[in-house]
PDB file of C-alpha atoms in Angstrom:
ATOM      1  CA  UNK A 275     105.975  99.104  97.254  1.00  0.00           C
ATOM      2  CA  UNK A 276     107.859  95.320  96.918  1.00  0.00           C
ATOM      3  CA  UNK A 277     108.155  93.188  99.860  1.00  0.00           C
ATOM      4  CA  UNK A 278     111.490  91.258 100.004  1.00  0.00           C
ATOM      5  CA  UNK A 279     110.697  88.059 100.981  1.00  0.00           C
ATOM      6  CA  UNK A 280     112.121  84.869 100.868  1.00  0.00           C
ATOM      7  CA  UNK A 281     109.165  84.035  98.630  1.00  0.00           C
ATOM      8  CA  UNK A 282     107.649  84.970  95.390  1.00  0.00           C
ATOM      9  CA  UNK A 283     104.149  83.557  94.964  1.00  0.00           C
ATOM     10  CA  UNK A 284     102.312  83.396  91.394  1.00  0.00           C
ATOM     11  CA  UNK A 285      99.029  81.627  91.948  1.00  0.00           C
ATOM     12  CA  UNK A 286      97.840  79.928  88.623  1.00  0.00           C
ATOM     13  CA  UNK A 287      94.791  78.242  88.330  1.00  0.00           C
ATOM     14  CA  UNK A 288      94.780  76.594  85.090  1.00  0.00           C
ATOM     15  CA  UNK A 289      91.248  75.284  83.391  1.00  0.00           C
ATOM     16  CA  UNK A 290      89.701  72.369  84.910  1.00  0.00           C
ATOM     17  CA  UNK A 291      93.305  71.648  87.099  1.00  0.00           C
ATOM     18  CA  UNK A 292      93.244  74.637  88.702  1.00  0.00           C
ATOM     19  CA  UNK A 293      96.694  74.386  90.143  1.00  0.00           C
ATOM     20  CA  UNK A 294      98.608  76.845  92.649  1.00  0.00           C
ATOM     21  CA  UNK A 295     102.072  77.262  91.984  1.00  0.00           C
ATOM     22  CA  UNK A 296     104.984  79.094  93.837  1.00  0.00           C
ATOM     23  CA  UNK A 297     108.455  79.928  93.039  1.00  0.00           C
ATOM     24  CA  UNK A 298     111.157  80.900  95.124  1.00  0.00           C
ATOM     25  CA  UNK A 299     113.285  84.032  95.452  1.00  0.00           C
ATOM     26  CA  UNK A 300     117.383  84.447  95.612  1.00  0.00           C
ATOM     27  CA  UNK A 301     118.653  81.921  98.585  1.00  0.00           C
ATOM     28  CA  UNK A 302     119.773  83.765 101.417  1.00  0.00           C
ATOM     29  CA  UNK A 303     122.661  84.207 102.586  1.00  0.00           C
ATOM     30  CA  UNK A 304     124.437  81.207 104.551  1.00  0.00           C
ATOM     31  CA  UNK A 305     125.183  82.353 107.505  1.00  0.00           C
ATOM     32  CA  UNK A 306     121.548  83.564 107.525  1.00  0.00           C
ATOM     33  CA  UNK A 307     120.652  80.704 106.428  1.00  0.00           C
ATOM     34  CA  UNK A 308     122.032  78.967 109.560  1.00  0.00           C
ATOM     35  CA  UNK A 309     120.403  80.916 111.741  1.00  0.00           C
ATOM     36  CA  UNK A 310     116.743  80.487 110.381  1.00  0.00           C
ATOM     37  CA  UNK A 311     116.950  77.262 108.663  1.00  0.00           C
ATOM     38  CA  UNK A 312     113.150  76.988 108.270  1.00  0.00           C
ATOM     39  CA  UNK A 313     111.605  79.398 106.370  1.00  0.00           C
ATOM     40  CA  UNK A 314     108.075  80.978 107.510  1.00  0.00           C
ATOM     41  CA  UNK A 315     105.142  81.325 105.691  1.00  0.00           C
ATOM     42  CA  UNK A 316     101.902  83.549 106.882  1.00  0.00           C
ATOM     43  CA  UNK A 317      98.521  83.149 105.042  1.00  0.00           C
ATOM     44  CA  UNK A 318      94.999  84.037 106.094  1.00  0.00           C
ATOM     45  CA  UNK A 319      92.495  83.164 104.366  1.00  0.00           C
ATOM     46  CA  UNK A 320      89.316  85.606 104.343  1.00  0.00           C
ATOM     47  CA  UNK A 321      86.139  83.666 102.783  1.00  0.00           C
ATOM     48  CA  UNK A 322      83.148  85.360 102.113  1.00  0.00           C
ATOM     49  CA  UNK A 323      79.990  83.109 103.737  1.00  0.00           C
ATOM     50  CA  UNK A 324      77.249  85.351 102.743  1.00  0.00           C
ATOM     51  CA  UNK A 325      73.834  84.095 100.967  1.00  0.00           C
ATOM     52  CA  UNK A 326      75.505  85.302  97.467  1.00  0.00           C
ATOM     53  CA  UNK A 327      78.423  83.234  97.494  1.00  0.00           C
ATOM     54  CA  UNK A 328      75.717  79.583  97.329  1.00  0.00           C
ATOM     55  CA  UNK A 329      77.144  77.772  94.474  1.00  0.00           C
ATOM     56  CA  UNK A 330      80.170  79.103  94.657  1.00  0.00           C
ATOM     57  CA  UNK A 331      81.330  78.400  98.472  1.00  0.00           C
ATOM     58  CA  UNK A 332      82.687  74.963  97.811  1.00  0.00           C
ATOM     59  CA  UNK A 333      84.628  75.845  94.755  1.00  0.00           C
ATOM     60  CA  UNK A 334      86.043  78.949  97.041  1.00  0.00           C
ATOM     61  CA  UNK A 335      86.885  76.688 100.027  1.00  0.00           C
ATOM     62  CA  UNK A 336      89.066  73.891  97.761  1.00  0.00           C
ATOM     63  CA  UNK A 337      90.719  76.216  95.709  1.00  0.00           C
ATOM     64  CA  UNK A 338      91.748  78.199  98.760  1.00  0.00           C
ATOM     65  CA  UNK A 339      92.819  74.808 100.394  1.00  0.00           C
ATOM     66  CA  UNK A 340      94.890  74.030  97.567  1.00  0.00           C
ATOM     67  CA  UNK A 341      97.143  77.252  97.712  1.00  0.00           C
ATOM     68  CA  UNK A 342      97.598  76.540 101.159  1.00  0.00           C
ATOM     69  CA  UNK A 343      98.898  72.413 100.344  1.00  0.00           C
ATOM     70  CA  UNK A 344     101.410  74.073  97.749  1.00  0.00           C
ATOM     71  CA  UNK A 345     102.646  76.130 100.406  1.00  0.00           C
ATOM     72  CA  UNK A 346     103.177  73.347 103.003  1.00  0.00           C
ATOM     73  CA  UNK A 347     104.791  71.094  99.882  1.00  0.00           C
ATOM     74  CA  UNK A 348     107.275  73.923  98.723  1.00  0.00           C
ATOM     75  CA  UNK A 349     110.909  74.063  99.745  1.00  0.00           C
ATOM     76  CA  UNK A 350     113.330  76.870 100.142  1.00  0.00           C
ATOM     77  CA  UNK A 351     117.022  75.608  99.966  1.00  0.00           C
ATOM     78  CA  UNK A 352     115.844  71.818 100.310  1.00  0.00           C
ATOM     79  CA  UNK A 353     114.126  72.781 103.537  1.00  0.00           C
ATOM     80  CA  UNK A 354     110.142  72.869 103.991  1.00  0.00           C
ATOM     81  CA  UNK A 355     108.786  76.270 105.539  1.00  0.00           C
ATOM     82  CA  UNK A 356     106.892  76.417 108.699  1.00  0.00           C
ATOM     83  CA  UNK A 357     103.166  77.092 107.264  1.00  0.00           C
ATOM     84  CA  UNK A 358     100.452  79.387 109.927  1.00  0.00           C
ATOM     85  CA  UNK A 359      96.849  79.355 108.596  1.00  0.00           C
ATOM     86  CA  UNK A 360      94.842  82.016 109.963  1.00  0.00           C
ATOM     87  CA  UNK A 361      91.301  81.379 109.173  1.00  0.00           C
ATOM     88  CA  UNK A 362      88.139  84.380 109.095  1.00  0.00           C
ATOM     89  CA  UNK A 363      84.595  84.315 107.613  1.00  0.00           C
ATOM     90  CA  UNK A 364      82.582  87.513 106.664  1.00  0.00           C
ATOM     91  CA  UNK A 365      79.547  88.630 105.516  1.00  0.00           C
ATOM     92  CA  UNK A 366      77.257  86.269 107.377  1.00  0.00           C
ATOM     93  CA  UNK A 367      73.535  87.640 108.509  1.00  0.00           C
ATOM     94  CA  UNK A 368      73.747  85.347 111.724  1.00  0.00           C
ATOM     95  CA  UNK A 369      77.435  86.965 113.076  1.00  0.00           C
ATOM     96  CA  UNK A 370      77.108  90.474 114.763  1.00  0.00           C
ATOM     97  CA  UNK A 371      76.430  93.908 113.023  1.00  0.00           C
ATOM     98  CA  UNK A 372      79.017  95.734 115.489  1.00  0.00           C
ATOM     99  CA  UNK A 373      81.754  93.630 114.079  1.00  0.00           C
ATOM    100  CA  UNK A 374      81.509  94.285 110.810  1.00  0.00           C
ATOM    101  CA  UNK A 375      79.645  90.647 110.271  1.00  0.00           C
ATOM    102  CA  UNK A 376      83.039  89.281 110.489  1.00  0.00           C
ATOM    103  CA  UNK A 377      84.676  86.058 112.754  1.00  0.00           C
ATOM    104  CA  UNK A 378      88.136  85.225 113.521  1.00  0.00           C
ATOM    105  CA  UNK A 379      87.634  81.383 113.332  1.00  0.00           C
ATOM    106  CA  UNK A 380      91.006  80.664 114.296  1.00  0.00           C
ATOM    107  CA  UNK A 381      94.291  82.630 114.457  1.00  0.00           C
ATOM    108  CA  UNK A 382      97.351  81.866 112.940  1.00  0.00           C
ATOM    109  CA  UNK A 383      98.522  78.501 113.515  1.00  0.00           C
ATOM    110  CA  UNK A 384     100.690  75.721 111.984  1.00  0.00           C
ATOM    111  CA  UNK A 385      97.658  73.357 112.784  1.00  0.00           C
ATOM    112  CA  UNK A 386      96.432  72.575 109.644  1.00  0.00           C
ATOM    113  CA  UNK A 387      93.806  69.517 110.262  1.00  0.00           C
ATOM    114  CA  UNK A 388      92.168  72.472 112.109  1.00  0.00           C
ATOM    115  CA  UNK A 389      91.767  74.702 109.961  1.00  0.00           C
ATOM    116  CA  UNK A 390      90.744  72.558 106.978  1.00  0.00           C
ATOM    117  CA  UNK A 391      88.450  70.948 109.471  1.00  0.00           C
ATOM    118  CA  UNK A 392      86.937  74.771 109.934  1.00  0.00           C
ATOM    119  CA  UNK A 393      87.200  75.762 106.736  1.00  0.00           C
ATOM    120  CA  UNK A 394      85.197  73.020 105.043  1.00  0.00           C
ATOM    121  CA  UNK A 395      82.349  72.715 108.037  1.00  0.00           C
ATOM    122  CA  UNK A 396      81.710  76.872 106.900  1.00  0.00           C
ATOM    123  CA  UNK A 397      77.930  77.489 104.735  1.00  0.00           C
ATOM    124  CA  UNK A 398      76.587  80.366 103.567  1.00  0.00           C
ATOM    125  CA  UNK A 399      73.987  82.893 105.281  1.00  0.00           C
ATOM    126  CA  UNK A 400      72.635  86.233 103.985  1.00  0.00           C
ATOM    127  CA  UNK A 401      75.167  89.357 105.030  1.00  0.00           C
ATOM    128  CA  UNK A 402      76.806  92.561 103.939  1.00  0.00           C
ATOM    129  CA  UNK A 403      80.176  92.296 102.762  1.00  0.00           C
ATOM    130  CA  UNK A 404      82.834  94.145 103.909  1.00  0.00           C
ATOM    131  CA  UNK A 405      86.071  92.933 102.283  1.00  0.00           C
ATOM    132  CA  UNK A 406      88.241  96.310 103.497  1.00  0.00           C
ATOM    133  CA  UNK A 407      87.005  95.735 107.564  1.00  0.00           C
ATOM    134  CA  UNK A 408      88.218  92.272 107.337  1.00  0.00           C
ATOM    135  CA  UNK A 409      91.464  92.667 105.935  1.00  0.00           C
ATOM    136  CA  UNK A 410      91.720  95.725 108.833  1.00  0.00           C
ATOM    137  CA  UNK A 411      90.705  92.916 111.183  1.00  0.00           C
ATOM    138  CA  UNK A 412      93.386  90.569 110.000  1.00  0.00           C
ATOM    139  CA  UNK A 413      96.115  93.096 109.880  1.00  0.00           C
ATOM    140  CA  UNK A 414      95.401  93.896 113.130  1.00  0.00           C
ATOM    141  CA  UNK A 415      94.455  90.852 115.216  1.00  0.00           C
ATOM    142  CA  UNK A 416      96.853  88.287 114.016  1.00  0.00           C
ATOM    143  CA  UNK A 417     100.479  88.125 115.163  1.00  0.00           C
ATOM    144  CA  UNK A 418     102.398  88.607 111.964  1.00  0.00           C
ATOM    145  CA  UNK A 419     105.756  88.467 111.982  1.00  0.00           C
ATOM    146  CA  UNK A 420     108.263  92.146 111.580  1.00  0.00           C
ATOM    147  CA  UNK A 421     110.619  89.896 109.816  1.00  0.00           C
ATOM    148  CA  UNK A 422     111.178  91.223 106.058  1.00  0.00           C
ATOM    149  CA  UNK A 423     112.430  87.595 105.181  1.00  0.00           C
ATOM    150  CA  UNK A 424     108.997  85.783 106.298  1.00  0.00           C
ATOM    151  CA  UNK A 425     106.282  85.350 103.531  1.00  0.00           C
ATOM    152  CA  UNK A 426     102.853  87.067 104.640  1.00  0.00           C
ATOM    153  CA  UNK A 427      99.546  87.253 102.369  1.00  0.00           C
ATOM    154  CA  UNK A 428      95.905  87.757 102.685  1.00  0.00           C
ATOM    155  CA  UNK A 429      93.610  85.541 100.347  1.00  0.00           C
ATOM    156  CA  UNK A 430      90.232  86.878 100.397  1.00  0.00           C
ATOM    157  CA  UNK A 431      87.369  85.557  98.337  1.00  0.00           C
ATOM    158  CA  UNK A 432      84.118  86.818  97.897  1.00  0.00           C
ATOM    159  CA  UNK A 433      81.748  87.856  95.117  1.00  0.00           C
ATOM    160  CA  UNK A 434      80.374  91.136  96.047  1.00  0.00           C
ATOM    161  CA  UNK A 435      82.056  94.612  95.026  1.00  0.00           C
ATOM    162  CA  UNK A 436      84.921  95.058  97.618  1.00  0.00           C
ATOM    163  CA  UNK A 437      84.304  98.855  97.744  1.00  0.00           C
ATOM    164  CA  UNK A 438      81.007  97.770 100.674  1.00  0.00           C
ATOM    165  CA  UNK A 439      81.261  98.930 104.102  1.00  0.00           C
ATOM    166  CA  UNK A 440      82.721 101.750 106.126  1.00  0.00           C
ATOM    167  CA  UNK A 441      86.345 100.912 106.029  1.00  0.00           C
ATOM    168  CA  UNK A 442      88.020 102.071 102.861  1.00  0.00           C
ATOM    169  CA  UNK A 443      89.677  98.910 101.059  1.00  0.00           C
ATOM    170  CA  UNK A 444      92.397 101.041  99.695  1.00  0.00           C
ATOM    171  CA  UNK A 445      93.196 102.196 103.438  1.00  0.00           C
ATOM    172  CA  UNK A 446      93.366  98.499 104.243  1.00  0.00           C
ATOM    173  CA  UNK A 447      95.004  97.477 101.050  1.00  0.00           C
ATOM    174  CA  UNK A 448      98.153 100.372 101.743  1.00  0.00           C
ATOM    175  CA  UNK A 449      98.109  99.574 105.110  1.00  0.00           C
ATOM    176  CA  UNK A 450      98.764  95.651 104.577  1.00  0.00           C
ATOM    177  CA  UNK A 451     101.709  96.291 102.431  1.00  0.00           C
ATOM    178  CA  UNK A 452     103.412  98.604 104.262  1.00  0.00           C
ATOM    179  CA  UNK A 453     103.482  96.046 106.745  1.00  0.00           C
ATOM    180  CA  UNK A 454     104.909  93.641 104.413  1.00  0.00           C
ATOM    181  CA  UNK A 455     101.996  91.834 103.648  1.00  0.00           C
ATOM    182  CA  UNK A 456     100.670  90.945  99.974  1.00  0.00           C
ATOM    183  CA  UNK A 457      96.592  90.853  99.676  1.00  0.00           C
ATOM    184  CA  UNK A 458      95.583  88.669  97.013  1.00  0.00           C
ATOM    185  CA  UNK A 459      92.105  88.924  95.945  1.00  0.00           C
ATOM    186  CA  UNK A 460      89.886  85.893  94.572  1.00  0.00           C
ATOM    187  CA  UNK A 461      86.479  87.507  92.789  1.00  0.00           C
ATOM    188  CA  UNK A 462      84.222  84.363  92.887  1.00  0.00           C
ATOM    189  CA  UNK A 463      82.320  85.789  89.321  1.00  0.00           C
ATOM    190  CA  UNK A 464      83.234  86.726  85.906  1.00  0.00           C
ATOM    191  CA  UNK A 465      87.053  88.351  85.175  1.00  0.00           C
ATOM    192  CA  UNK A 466      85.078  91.666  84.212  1.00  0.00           C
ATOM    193  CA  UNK A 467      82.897  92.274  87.234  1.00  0.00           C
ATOM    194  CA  UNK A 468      85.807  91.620  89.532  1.00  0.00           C
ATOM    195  CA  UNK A 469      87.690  94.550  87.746  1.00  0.00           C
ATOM    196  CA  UNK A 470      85.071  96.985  87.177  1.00  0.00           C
ATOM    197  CA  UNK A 471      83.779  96.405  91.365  1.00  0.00           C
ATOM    198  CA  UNK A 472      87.740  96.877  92.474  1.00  0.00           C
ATOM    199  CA  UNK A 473      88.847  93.162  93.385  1.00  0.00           C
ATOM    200  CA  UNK A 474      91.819  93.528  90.867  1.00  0.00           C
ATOM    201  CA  UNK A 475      92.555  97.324  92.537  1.00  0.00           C
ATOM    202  CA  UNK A 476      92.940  95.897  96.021  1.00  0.00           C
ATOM    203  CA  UNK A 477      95.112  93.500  94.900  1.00  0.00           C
ATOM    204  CA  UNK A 478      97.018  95.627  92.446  1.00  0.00           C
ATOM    205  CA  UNK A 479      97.480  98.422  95.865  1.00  0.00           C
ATOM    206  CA  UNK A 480      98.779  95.800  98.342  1.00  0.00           C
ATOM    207  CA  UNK A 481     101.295  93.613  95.807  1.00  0.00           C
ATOM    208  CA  UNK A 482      99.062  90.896  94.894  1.00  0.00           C
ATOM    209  CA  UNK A 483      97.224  88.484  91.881  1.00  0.00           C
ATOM    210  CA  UNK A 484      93.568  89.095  91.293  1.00  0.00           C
ATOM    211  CA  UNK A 485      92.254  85.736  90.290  1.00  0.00           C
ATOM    212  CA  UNK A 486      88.897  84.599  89.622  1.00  0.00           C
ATOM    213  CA  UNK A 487      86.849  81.706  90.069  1.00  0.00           C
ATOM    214  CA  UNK A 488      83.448  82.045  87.739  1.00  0.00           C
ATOM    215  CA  UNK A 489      80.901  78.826  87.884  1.00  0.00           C
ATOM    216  CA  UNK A 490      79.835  79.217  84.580  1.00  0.00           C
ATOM    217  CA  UNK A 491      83.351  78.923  83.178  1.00  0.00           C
ATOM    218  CA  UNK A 492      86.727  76.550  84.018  1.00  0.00           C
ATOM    219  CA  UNK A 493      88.627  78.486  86.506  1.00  0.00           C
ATOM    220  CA  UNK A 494      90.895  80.717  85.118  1.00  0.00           C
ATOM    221  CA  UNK A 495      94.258  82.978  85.898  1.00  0.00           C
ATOM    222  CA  UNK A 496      95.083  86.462  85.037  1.00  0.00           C
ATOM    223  CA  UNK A 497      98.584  85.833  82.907  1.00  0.00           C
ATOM    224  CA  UNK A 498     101.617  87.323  83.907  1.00  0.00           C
ATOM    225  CA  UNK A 499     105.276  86.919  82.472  1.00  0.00           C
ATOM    226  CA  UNK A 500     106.239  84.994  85.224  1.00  0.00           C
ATOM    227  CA  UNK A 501     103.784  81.926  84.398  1.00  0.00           C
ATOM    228  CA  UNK A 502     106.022  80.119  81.777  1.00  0.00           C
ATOM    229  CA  UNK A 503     109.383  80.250  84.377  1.00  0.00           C
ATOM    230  CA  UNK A 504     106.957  79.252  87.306  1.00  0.00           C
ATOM    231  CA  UNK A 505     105.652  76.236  85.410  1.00  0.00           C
ATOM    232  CA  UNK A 506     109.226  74.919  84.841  1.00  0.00           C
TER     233      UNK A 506
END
């Protein structure tokens, strides 16, 4: 299923720059236009904090900060959108077992300071993963809006196969886009490894980019027709 949104997001991180690009959609109409002038974007970010992701963590944390700068720099019709930040952290030994090892850190909000503030003070701490109960969790908890017109998506980084824990990732996957919200998935390892332990699926099920970052390599992107028209 494709989400009509004001937005269409292609994230490209490119070698050693590693930048995050967007492009925008058809310009509404004007007498919409009029009656939202600002255009809304959603994003929470999902960051895996577990013992596994050491030496990756701080890699993870700026290039998820950067997609969220581009965001809050874009422009639809001349005008700059209104950017919420939701912010959760899973996988950590030290949260609770009953809740999946998952915390909401903060909800969605256009307070940005805070959540960079959060987002950068997080460190890693043994843990099971379980990518698909978190993006259930985010779905569920955070006050998206119904509007078709309003950008949503789910970044969630980790480096552990996304197939862990009792909730099904494809359930959570579907049930994301059929809300209108796109799930793109960032495997913090090799391109290969992300594939073959279903990162690129649950992004492929819920309208989003896998993209990788690997430690051993310059971050890279997963090419797509779009990149060259994006770039301009």
């Amino acid at each position: 299923m494709k989400t009509k949104t004001l937005f269409t997001s292609m994230v490209a991180f490119v070698s050693t720059a590693a930048l995050c690009s967007f492009a925008f959609a058809k310009e509404p109409e004007k007498s919409k236009a009029k009656e939202n002038p600002k255009p809304l974007v959603q994003i929470a970010i999902l960051l895996d904090t577990s013992g596994s992701m050491e030496g990756l963590i701080e890699q993870a944390k700026s290039q998820l900060w950067r997609i969220v700068n581009e965001f809050a720099k874009a422009k639809q019709g001349g005008v700059a959108p209104e950017v919420q930040v939701a912010l959760y952290e899973y996988g950590k030994s030290s949260l609770a077992a009953a809740s999946g090892w998952i915390r909401q850190i903060q909800p969605l909000t256009t307070d940005l300071d805070k959540i960079s503030e959060e987002l950068f003070a997080l460190r890693t701490n043994g843990g099971d993963e379980y990518c698909g109960w978190v993006i259930k969790d985010a779905i569920n908890e955070l006050v998206w809006s119904p509007e078709s017109n309003v950008y949503k998506a789910i970044f969630i980084a980790g480096n552990e196969p996304f197939t862990q824990g009792p909730v099904d990732y494809a359930v959570s996957c579907k049930a994301a886009i059929t809300k209108g919200i796109i799930v793109n998935t960032i495997h913090c390892g090799d391109e290969a490894t992300g594939i073959n332990t279903k990162w690129k699926d649950g992004a492929d099920l819920a309208d989003g980019r896998y993209l990788i970052i690997d430690q051993n390599r310059a971050v890279v992107s997963i090419d797509a027709p779009q990149d060259k028209e994006i770039a301009k």
